[in-house]
Short mmCIF file of C-alpha atoms in Angstrom, two decimals:
data_model
loop_
_atom_site.label_atom_id
_atom_site.label_comp_id
_atom_site.label_asym_id
_atom_site.label_seq_id
_atom_site.Cartn_x
_atom_site.Cartn_y
_atom_site.Cartn_z
CA UNK F 1 -2.26 -8.04 -19.85
CA UNK F 2 -3.51 -5.39 -17.43
CA UNK F 3 -1.25 -3.56 -15.03
CA UNK F 4 -0.73 -5.08 -11.59
CA UNK F 5 -0.93 -3.01 -8.42
CA UNK F 6 0.58 -3.44 -4.97
CA UNK F 7 -1.25 -1.40 -2.32
CA UNK F 8 0.54 0.37 0.50
CA UNK F 9 -1.24 0.56 3.87
CA UNK F 10 -1.82 4.30 3.36
CA UNK F 11 -3.83 3.66 0.19
CA UNK F 12 -6.04 1.00 1.79
CA UNK F 13 -6.57 3.21 4.85
CA UNK F 14 -7.59 6.11 2.59
CA UNK F 15 -10.26 3.85 1.10
CA UNK F 16 -11.51 2.64 4.48
CA UNK F 17 -11.60 6.16 5.92
CA UNK F 18 -13.14 7.81 2.84
CA UNK F 19 -10.18 10.15 2.47
CA UNK F 20 -8.98 11.96 -0.63
CA UNK F 21 -7.96 9.40 -3.23
CA UNK F 22 -10.38 6.72 -1.99
CA UNK F 23 -12.14 6.63 -5.38
CA UNK F 24 -8.82 6.00 -7.13
CA UNK F 25 -7.98 3.14 -4.76
CA UNK F 26 -11.42 1.61 -5.31
CA UNK F 27 -11.09 1.85 -9.10
CA UNK F 28 -7.65 0.21 -9.05
CA UNK F 29 -8.76 -2.49 -6.58
CA UNK F 30 -11.67 -3.47 -8.81
CA UNK F 31 -9.18 -4.89 -11.30
CA UNK F 32 -7.36 -6.78 -8.56
CA UNK F 33 -4.25 -6.21 -6.56
CA UNK F 34 -1.86 -7.32 -3.89
CA UNK F 35 -1.03 -6.10 -0.39
CA UNK F 36 2.11 -7.29 1.34
CA UNK F 37 1.69 -8.99 4.71
CA UNK F 38 3.60 -6.20 6.50
CA UNK F 39 1.28 -3.55 5.05
CA UNK F 40 -1.75 -5.72 5.81
CA UNK F 41 -0.63 -5.84 9.44
CA UNK F 42 -0.27 -2.05 9.46
CA UNK F 43 -3.82 -1.62 8.14
CA UNK F 44 -5.17 -4.04 10.79
CA UNK F 45 -3.28 -2.24 13.56
CA UNK F 46 -4.43 1.24 12.52
CA UNK F 47 -8.06 0.15 12.08
CA UNK F 48 -8.06 -1.50 15.52
CA UNK F 49 -6.26 1.46 17.15
CA UNK F 50 -8.96 3.77 15.79
CA UNK F 51 -11.58 1.64 17.55
CA UNK F 52 -13.08 0.33 14.31
CA UNK F 53 -14.05 -3.29 13.70
CA UNK F 54 -11.20 -5.06 11.88
CA UNK F 55 -13.45 -7.97 10.87
CA UNK F 56 -15.69 -5.55 8.94
CA UNK F 57 -12.74 -3.68 7.42
CA UNK F 58 -11.08 -6.96 6.39
CA UNK F 59 -14.31 -8.22 4.81
CA UNK F 60 -14.67 -4.98 2.86
CA UNK F 61 -11.09 -5.09 1.57
CA UNK F 62 -11.31 -8.78 0.68
CA UNK F 63 -14.58 -8.19 -1.20
CA UNK F 64 -12.23 -6.88 -3.92
CA UNK F 65 -9.90 -9.26 -5.76
CA UNK F 66 -7.07 -8.44 -3.32
CA UNK F 67 -4.44 -10.99 -2.35
CA UNK F 68 -2.21 -10.73 0.71
CA UNK F 69 1.32 -11.73 -0.23
CA UNK F 70 3.96 -12.90 2.27
CA UNK F 71 7.24 -11.07 2.68
CA UNK F 72 10.15 -13.05 1.26
CA UNK F 73 13.81 -12.91 2.24
CA UNK F 74 14.46 -11.30 -1.15
CA UNK F 75 11.85 -8.61 -0.40
CA UNK F 76 13.46 -7.96 2.99
CA UNK F 77 16.91 -7.58 1.43
CA UNK F 78 15.59 -5.30 -1.33
CA UNK F 79 13.82 -3.17 1.30
CA UNK F 80 17.09 -2.88 3.23
CA UNK F 81 18.85 -1.60 0.09
CA UNK F 82 16.14 1.08 -0.31
CA UNK F 83 16.93 2.54 3.12
CA UNK F 84 18.49 6.00 3.10
CA UNK F 85 18.87 8.27 6.14
CA UNK F 86 16.18 10.95 6.15
CA UNK F 87 14.28 9.47 3.19
CA UNK F 88 11.01 9.31 5.11
CA UNK F 89 10.45 5.74 3.93
CA UNK F 90 9.45 3.47 6.80
CA UNK F 91 10.10 -0.27 6.69
CA UNK F 92 6.52 -0.95 5.53
CA UNK F 93 6.94 1.52 2.67
CA UNK F 94 10.16 -0.11 1.56
CA UNK F 95 8.64 -3.59 1.79
CA UNK F 96 5.75 -2.42 -0.40
CA UNK F 97 8.20 -1.07 -2.98
CA UNK F 98 10.23 -4.29 -2.83
CA UNK F 99 7.11 -6.42 -3.38
CA UNK F 100 6.05 -4.25 -6.32
CA UNK F 101 9.54 -4.66 -7.78
CA UNK F 102 9.42 -8.47 -7.37
CA UNK F 103 6.00 -8.68 -9.03
CA UNK F 104 6.78 -6.15 -11.76
CA UNK F 105 3.83 -4.14 -10.47
CA UNK F 106 3.04 -0.51 -9.70
CA UNK F 107 2.95 0.47 -6.02
CA UNK F 108 -0.07 2.52 -4.94
CA UNK F 109 0.32 4.93 -2.01
CA UNK F 110 -1.17 7.99 -0.33
CA UNK F 111 2.18 8.81 1.25
CA UNK F 112 3.81 11.94 -0.17
CA UNK F 113 7.12 10.95 1.47
CA UNK F 114 7.59 8.46 -1.38
CA UNK F 115 8.18 11.38 -3.74
CA UNK F 116 8.47 10.88 -7.48
CA UNK F 117 9.50 7.30 -8.24
CA UNK F 118 9.15 4.99 -11.20
CA UNK F 119 6.25 2.54 -10.97
CA UNK F 120 4.55 4.40 -8.11
CA UNK F 121 0.98 5.70 -8.37
CA UNK F 122 0.19 8.44 -5.85
CA UNK F 123 -3.55 8.63 -5.09
CA UNK F 124 -3.11 12.26 -4.06
CA UNK F 125 -0.99 14.92 -5.65
CA UNK F 126 2.57 14.74 -4.28
CA UNK F 127 3.18 17.65 -1.96
CA UNK F 128 -0.50 18.06 -1.04
CA UNK F 129 -1.29 17.68 2.64
CA UNK F 130 -4.57 16.31 3.95
#
């Protein structure tokens, strides 16, 4: 069985914006993946705020075998337990990690604030700023 991936908003935005790590996201997406509904909303909001066409961005993302998964009460509670003052992990980040935990998957992110964690794939070197 191949590894499963849960994509954080930052990873999908890197792909859409052609940023560093976009090729890694594309390669991982080609084998299929999941994006939590909270992170999906974040991608939609950021695309729209940038003045881009969300319908086109959504069509591009969904041209890959990518499923959007709802947030469960269990995910919400797990995300709450991940909160630590000053950790740099926003609610969307913690929900992504909680979803990956529930699915037994690896979370994919471009966010260096996640630091070194088990079952997290950084698309950019941790500590590198873009």
